CSV table of C-alpha atoms (C1' of nucleotides) in Angstrom, one decimal:
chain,number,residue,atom,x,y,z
A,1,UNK,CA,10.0,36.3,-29.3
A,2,UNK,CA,7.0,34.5,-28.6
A,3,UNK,CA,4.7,36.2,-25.4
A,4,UNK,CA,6.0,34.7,-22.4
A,5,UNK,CA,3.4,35.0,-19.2
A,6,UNK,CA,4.5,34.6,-16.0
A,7,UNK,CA,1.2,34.2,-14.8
A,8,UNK,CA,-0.6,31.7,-17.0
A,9,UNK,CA,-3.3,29.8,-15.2
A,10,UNK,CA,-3.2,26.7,-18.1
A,11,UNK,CA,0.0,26.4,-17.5
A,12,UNK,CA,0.4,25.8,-14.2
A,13,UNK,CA,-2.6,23.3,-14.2
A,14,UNK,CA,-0.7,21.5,-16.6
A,15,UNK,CA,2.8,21.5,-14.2
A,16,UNK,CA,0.6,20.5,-11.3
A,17,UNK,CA,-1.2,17.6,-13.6
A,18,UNK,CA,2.1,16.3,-14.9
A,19,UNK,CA,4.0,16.6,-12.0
A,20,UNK,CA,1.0,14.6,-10.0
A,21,UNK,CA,2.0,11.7,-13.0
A,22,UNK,CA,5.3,11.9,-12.8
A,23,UNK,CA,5.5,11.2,-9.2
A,24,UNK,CA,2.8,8.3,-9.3
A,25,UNK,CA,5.1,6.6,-11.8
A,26,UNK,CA,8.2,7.2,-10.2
A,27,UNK,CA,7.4,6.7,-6.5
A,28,UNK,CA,4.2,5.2,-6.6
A,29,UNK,CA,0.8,6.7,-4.7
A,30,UNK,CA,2.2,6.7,-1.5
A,31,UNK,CA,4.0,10.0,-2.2
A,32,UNK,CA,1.2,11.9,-4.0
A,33,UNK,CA,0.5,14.3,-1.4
A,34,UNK,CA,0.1,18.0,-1.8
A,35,UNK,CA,3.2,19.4,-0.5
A,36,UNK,CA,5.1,16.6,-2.7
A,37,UNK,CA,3.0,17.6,-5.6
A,38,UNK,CA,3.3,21.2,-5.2
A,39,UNK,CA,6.9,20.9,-4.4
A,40,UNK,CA,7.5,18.9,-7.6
A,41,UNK,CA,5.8,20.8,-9.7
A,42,UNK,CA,7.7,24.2,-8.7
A,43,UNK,CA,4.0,25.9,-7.5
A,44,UNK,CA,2.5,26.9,-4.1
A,45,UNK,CA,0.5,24.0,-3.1
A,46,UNK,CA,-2.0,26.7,-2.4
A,47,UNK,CA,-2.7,26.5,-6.2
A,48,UNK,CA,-3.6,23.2,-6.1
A,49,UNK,CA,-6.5,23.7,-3.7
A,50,UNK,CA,-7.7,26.9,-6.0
A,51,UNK,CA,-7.9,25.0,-9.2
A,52,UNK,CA,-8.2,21.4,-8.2
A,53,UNK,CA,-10.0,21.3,-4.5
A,54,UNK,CA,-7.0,19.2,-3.1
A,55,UNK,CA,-5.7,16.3,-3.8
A,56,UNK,CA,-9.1,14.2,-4.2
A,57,UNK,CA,-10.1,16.7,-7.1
A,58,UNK,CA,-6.7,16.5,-8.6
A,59,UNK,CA,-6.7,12.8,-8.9
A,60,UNK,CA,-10.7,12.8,-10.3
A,61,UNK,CA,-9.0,15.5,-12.4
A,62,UNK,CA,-6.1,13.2,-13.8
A,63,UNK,CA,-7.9,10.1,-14.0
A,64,UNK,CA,-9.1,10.8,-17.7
A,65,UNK,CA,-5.6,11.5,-18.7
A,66,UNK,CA,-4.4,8.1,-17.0
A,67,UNK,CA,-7.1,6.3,-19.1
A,68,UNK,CA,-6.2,7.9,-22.2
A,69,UNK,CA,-2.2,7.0,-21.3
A,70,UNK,CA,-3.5,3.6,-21.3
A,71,UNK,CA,-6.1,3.6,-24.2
A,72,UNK,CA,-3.0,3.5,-26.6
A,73,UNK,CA,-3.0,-0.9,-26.7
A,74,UNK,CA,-1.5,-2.5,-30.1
A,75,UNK,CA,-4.0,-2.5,-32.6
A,76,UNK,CA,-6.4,-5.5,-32.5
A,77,UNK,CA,-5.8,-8.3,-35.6
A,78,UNK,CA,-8.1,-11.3,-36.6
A,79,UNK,CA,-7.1,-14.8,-34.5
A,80,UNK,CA,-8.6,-18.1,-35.6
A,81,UNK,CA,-10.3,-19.0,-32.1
A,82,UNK,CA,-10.9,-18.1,-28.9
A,83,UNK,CA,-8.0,-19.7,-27.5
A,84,UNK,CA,-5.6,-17.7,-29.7
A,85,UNK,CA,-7.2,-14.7,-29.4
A,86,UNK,CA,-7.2,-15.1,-25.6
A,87,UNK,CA,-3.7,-15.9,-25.6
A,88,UNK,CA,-2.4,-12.9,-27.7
A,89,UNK,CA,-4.4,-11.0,-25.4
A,90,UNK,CA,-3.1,-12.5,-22.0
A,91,UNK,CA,0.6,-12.1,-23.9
A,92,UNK,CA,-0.1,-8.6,-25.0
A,93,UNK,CA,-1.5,-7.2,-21.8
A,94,UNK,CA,1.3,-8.8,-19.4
A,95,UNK,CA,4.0,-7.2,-21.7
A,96,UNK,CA,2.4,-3.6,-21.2
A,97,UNK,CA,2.1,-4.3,-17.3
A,98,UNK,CA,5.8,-5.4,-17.6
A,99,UNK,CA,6.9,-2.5,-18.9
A,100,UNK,CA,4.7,0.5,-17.3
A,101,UNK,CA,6.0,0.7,-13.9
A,102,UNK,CA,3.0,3.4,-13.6
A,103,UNK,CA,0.2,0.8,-14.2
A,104,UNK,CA,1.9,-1.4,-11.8
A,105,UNK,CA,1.5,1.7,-9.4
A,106,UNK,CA,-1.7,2.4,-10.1
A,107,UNK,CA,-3.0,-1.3,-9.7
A,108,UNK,CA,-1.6,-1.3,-6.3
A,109,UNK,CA,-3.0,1.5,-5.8
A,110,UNK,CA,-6.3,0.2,-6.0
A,111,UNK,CA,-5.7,-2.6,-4.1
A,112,UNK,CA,-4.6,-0.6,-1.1
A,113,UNK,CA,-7.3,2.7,-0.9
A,114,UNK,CA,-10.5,2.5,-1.3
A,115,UNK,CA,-11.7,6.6,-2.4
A,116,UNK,CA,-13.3,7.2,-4.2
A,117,UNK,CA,-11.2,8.9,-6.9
A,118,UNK,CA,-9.6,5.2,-7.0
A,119,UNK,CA,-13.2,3.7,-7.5
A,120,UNK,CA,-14.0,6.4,-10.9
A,121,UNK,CA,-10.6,5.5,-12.4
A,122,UNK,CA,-11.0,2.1,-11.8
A,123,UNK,CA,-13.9,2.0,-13.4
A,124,UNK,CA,-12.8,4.3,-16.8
A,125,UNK,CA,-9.7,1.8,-16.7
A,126,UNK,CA,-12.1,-1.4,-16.3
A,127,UNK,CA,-14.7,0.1,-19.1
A,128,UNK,CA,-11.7,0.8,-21.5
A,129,UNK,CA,-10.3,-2.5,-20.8
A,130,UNK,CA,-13.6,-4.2,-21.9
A,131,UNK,CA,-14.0,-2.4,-25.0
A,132,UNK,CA,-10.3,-3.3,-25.5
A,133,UNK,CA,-11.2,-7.0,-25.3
A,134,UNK,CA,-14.8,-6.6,-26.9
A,135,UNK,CA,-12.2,-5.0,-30.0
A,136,UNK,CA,-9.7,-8.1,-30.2
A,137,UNK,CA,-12.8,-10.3,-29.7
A,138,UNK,CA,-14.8,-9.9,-32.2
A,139,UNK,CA,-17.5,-12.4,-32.9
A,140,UNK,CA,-14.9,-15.7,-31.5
A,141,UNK,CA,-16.9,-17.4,-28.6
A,142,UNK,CA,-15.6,-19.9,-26.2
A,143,UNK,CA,-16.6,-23.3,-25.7
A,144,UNK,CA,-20.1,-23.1,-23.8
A,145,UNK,CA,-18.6,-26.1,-21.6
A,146,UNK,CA,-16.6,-23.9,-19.8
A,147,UNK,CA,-16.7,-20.1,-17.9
A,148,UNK,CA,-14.6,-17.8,-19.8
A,149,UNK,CA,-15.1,-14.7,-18.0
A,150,UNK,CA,-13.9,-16.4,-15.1
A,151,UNK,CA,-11.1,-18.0,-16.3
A,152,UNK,CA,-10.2,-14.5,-17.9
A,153,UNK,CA,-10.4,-12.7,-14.8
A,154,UNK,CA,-8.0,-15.7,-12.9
A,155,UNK,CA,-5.2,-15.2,-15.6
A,156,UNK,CA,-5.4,-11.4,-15.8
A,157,UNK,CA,-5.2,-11.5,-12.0
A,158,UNK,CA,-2.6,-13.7,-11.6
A,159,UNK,CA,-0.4,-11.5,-14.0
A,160,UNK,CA,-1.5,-8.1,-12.1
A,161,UNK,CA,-0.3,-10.2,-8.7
A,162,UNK,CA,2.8,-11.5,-10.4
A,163,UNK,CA,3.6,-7.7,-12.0
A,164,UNK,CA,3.5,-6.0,-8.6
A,165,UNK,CA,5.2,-8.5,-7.2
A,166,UNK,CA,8.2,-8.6,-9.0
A,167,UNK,CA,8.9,-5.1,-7.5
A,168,UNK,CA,9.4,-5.7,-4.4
A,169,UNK,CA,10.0,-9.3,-3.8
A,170,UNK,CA,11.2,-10.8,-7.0
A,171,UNK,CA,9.8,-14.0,-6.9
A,172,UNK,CA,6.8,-15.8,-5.7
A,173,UNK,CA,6.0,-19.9,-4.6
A,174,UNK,CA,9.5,-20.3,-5.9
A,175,UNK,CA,9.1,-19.2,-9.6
A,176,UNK,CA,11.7,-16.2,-10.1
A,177,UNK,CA,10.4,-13.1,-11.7
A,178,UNK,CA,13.3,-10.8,-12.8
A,179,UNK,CA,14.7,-12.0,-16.1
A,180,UNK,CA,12.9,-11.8,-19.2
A,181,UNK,CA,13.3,-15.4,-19.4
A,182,UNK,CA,11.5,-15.6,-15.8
A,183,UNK,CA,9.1,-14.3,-17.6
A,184,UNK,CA,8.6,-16.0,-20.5
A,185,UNK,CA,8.4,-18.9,-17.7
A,186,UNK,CA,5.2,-17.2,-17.0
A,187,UNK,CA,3.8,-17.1,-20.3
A,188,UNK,CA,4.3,-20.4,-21.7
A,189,UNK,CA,2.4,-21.2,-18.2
A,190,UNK,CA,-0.6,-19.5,-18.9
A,191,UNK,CA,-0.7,-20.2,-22.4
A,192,UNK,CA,-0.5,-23.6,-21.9
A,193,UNK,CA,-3.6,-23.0,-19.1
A,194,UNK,CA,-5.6,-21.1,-22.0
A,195,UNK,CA,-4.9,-24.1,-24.8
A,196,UNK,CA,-5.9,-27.1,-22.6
A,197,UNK,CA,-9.1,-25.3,-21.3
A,198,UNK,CA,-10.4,-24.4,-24.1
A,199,UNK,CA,-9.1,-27.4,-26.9
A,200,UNK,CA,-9.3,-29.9,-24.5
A,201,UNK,CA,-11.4,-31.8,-26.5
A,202,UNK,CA,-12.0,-31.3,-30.2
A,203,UNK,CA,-14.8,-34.0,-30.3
B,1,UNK,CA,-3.7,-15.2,44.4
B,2,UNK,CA,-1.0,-15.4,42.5
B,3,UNK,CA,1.8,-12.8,42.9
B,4,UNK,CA,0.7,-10.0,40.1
B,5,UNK,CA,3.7,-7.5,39.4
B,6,UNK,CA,2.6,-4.2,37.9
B,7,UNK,CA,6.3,-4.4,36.7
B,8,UNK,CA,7.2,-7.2,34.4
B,9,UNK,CA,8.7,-6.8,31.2
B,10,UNK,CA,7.5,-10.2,29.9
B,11,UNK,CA,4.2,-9.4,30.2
B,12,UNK,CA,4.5,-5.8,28.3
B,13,UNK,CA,6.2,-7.2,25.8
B,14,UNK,CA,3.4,-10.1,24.8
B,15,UNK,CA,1.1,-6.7,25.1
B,16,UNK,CA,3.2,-5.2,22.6
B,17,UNK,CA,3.7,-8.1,20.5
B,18,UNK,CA,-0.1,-8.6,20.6
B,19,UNK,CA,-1.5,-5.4,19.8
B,20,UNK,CA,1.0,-4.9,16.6
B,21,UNK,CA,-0.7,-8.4,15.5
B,22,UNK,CA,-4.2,-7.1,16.2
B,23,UNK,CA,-3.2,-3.7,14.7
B,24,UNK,CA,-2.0,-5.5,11.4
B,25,UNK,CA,-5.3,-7.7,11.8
B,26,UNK,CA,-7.7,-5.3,11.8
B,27,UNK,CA,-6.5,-2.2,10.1
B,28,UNK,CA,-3.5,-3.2,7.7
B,29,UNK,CA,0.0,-1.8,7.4
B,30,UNK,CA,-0.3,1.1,7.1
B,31,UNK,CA,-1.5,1.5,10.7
B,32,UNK,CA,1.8,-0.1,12.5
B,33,UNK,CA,3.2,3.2,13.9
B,34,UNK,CA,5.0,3.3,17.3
B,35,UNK,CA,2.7,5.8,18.2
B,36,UNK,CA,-0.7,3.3,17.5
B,37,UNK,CA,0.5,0.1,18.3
B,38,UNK,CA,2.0,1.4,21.8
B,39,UNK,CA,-1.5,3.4,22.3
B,40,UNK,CA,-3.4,0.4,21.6
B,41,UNK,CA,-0.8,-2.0,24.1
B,42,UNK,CA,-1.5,0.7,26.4
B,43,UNK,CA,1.9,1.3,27.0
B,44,UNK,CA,4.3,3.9,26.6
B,45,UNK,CA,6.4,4.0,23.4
B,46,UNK,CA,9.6,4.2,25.0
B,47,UNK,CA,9.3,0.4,25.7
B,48,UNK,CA,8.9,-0.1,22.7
B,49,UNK,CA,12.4,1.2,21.2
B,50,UNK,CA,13.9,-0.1,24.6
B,51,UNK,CA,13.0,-3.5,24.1
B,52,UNK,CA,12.9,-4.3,20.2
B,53,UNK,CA,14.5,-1.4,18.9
B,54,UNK,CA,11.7,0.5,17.1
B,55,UNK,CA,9.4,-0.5,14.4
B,56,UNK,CA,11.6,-2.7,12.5
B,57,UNK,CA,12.8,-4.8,15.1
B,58,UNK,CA,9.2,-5.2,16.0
B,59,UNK,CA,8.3,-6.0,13.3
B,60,UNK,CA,11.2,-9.0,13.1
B,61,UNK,CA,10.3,-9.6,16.5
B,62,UNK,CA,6.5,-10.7,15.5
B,63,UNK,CA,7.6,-12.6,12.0
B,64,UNK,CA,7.9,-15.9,14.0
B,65,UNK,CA,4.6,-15.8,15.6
B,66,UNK,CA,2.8,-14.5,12.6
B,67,UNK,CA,4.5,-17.6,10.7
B,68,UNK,CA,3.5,-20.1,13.6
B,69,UNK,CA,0.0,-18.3,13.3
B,70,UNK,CA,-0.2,-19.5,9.3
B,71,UNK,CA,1.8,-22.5,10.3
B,72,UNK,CA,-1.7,-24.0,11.8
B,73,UNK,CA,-3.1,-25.6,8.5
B,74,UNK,CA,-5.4,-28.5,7.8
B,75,UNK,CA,-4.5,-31.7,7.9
B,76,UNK,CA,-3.2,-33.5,4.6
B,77,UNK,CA,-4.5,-36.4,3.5
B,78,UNK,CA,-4.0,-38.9,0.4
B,79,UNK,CA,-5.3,-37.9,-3.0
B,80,UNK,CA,-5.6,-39.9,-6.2
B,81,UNK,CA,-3.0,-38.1,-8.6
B,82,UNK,CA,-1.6,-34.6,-8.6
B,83,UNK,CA,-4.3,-32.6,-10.3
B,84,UNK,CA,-6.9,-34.1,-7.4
B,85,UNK,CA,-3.7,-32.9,-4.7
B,86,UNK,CA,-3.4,-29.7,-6.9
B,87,UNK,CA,-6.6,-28.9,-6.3
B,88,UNK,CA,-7.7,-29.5,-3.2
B,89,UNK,CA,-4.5,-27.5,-1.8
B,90,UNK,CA,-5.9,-24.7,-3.8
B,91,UNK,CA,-9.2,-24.8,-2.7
B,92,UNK,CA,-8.2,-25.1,0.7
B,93,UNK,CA,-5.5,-22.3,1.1
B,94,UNK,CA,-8.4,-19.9,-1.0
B,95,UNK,CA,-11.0,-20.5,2.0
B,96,UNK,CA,-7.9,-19.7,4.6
B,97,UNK,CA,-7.1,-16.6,2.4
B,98,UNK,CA,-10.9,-15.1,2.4
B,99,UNK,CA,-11.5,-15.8,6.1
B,100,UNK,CA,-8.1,-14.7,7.0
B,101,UNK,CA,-8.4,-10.7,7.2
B,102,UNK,CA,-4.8,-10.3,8.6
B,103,UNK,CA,-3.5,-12.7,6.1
B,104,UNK,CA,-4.4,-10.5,3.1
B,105,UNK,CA,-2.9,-7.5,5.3
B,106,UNK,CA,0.3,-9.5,5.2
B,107,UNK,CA,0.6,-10.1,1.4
B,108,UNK,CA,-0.8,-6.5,0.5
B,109,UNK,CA,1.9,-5.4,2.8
B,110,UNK,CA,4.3,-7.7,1.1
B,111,UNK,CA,3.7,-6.0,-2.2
B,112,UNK,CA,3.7,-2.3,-1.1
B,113,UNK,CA,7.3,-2.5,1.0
B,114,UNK,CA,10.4,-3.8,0.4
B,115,UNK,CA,12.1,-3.6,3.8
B,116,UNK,CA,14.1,-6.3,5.0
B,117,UNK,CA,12.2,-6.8,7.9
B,118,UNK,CA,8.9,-7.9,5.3
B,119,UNK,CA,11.4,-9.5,3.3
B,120,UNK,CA,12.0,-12.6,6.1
B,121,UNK,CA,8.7,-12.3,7.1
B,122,UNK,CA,7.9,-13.3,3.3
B,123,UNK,CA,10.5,-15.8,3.5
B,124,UNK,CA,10.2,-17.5,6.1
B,125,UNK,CA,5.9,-18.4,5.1
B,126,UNK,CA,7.0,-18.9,2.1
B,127,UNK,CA,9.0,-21.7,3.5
B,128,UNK,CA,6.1,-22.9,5.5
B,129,UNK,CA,4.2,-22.9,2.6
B,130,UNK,CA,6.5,-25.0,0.8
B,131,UNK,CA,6.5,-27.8,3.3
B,132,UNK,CA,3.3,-27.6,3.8
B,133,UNK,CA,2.7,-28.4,0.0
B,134,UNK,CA,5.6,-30.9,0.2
B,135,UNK,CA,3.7,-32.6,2.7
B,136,UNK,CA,0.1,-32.9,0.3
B,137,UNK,CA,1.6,-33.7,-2.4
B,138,UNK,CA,3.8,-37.0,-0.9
B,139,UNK,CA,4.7,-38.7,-3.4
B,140,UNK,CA,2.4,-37.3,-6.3
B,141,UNK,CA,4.2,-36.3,-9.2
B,142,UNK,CA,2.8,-34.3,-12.3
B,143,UNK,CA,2.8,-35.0,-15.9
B,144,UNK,CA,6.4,-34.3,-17.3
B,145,UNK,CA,4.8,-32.0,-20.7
B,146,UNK,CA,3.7,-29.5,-17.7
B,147,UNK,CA,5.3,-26.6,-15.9
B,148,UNK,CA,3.8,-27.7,-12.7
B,149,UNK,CA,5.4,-24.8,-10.6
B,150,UNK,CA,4.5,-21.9,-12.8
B,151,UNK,CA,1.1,-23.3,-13.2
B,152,UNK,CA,0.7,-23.3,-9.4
B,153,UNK,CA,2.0,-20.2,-8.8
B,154,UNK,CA,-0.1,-18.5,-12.0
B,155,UNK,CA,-3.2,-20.3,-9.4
B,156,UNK,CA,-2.3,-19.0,-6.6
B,157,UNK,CA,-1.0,-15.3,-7.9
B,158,UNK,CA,-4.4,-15.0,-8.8
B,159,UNK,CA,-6.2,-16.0,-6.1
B,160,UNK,CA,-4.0,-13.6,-3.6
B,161,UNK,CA,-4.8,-11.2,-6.2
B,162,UNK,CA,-8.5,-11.3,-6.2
B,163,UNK,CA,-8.7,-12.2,-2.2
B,164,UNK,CA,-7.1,-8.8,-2.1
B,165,UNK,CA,-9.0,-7.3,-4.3
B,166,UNK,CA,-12.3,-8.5,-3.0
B,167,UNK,CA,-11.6,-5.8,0.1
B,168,UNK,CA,-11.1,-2.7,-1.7
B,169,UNK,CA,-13.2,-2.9,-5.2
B,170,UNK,CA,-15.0,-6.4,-4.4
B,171,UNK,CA,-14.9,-7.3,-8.8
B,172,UNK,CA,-12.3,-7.4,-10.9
B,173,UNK,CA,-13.0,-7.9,-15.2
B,174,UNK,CA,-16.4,-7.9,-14.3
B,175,UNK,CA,-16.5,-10.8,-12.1
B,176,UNK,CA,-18.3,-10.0,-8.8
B,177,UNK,CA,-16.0,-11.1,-5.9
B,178,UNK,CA,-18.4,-10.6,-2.5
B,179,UNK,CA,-21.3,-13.8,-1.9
B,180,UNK,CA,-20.0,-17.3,-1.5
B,181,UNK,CA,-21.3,-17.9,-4.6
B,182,UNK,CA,-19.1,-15.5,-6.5
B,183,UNK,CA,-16.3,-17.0,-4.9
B,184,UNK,CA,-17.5,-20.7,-5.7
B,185,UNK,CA,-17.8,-19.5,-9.6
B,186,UNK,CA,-13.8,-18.4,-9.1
B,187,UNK,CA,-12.8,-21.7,-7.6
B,188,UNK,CA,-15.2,-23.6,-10.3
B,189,UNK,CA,-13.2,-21.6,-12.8
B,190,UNK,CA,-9.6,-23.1,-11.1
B,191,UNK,CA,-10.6,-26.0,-10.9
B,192,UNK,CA,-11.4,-26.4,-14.3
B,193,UNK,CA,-7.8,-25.1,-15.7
B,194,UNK,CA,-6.8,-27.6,-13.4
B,195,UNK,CA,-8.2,-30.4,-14.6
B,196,UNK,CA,-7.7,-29.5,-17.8
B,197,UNK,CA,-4.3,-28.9,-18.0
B,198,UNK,CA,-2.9,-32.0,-16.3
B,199,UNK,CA,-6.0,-34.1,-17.8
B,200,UNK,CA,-6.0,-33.5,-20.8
B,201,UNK,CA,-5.3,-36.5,-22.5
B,202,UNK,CA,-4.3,-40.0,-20.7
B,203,UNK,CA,-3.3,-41.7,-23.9
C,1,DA,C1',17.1,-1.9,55.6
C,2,DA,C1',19.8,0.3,52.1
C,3,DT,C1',21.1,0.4,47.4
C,4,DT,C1',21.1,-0.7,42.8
C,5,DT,C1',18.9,-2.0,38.7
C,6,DA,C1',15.3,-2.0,35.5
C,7,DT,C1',10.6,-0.9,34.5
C,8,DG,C1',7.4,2.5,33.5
C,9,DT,C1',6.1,7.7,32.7
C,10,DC,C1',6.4,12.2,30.9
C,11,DA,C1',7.9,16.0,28.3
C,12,DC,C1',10.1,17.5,24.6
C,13,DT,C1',12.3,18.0,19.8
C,14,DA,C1',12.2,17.7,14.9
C,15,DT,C1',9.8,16.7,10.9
C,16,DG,C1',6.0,16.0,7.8
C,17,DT,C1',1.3,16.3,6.6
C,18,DG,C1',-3.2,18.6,5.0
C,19,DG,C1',-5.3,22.9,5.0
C,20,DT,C1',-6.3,28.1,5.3
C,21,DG,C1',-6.0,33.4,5.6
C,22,DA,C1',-3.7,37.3,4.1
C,23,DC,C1',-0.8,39.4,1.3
C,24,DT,C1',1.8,41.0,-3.1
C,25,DT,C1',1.9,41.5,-7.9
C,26,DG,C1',1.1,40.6,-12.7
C,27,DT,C1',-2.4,41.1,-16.4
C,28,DC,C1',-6.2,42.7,-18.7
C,29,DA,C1',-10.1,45.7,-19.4
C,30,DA,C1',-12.4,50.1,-18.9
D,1,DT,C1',-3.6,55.6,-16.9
D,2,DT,C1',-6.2,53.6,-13.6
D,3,DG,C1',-8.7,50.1,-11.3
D,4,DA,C1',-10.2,45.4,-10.6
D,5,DC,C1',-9.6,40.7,-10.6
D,6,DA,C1',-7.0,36.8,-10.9
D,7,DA,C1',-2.3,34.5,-10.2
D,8,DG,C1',1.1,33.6,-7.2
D,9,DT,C1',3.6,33.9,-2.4
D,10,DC,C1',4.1,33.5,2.3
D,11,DA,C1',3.2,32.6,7.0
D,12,DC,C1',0.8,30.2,9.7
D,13,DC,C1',-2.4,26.5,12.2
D,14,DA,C1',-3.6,21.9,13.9
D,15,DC,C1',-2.3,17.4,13.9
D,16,DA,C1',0.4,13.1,13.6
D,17,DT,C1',4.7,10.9,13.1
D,18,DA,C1',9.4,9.0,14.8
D,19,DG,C1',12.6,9.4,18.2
D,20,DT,C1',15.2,10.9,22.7
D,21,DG,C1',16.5,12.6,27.4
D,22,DA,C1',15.3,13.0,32.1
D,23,DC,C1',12.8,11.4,35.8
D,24,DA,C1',10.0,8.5,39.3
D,25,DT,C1',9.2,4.2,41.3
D,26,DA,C1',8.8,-0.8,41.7
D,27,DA,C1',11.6,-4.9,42.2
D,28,DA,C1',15.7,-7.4,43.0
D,29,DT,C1',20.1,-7.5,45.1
D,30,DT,C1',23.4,-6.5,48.6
DNA sequence: AATTTATGTCACTATGTGGTGACTTGTCAA
DNA sequence: TTGACAAGTCACCACATAGTGACATAAATT
């Protein structure tokens, strides 16, 4: 049989790593301490200061493989307009949120601490996001009448806010959020937003 | 002078009351301990669990006051149709939500806990709120092709998203969130899907 | 004035957290 | 085979948390 260490240094970084992500996407940032980690992971927490510096080095240390878990979007296609593309993009990204109880973790994450382990992954995320879009965009522009940056950011929020909320609360200004019907609520909502904004006038 | 009583359980308990408000103000959640909110009453924990039963029923205790505290909004008046009413409500609970420090405590808090002491809390300003639009919009009624609801609660997800946002990362999909005039560009950007959406043709 | 009630104070337990020093032992090289 | 270094283990510290029992004293009641 194949060589089996019981002391493998690799290894155990990889436990610790893992176990660090499994535990953000199960219960969520507030439990990623070291003795939950180290417990988790079957290794003396001791370990984790060795190879890692703690938990702030861990989470520097895990951020690249976060950003990589999330690099994997659909591949991009060609869309007519701006509109469309923005709305396959809107539709796309609120599906992945749905379904990734770890983004929705992480995204309240950063709206709770301010470290600045949160601030380097934030950014990775935010830079991979825009390529993301830059990708699906192409060379479509929006009508110069209007601020589509902007208007982006107020959709994309509004699903983050909406994600995390469904959660814990379930609903939010009366509009339930636990059904996928609920959610397709949601979507015809915003897409309706993103047609009349940018087609409201074909001149 | 009036007859002072070093003992009066009255007075401790608006002290109490008080400094878990401050407490939740100033520092967030995550701060409402026994331990700091009776250090910062200057009183001794025990009262605490003697009069409201620990944490929780603190935390019940306060829910009315924090919802008369929100309960204190402008004035409505009468606005043209429901896109103008629309509007202006959003533009006017977005001002309350950057200037309101303990407000954005209270909705971050509402999406990192789901105990059933947040859970009235939640409800009962979310019932506030309601009447409170009830009360703007009168009589107003929007076109019948719209999701009205959904596209109000898209508007405001996103602006508690991006008020909450502005504390921690202060941008979000590279739009800067800290001057006025960053804030103006978001509301611009509202007010424009607004107008859009129930504008956009009046056959 | 005496007594009872309730208000306030203190000390303590139990638990969890981040963090560190000292120790044993496996693994690999000389 | 032997020695050295790294990998892993354990015991501890200091601190903060929630929660409780026992006690002193001010205030109200008799």
């Amino acid at each position: 049989m194949a060589k089996t260490q019981t002391r493998n240094r690799g290894d155990t970084e990889k436990k610790i790593v893992q176990a660090a992500i499994n535990l953000l996407a199960e219960e969520g940032f507030a439990a990623l301490g070291v003795n939950k980690i180290a417990a988790a992971a079957g290794v003396d927490k001791q370990l984790i200061y060795r190879y890692f510096g703690g938990t702030e080095g861990l989470i520097e240390h895990i951020a690249q493989d976060l950003t990589l878990w999330f690099g994997s979007q659909p591949v991009p296609q060609k869309y007519p307009d701006y509109a469309e593309m923005t709305g396959a993009l809107l539709e796309q990204y609120t599906q992945t949120l749905r379904r990734d109880k770890m983004l929705r973790h992480l995204l309240l994450w950063e709206l709770s601490d301010n470290s600045d382990a949160l601030k380097t992954l934030e950014k990775s995320r935010s830079l991979m996001f825009g390529q993301w879009f830059m990708q699906m965009k192409g060379d479509l522009e929006p009508p110069a009448d209007v601020d589509a940056p902007a208007i982006n950011a107020l959709l994309l929020a509004a699903m983050h806010y909406l994600a995390i909320r469904a959660d814990t609360l379930g609903c939010f200004a009366g509009i339930p959020l636990e059904t996928p019907a609920d959610w397709q609520r949601v979507q015809n909502a915003a897409q309706s937003l993103i047609q009349s904004v940018y087609k409201k006038e074909r001149s």
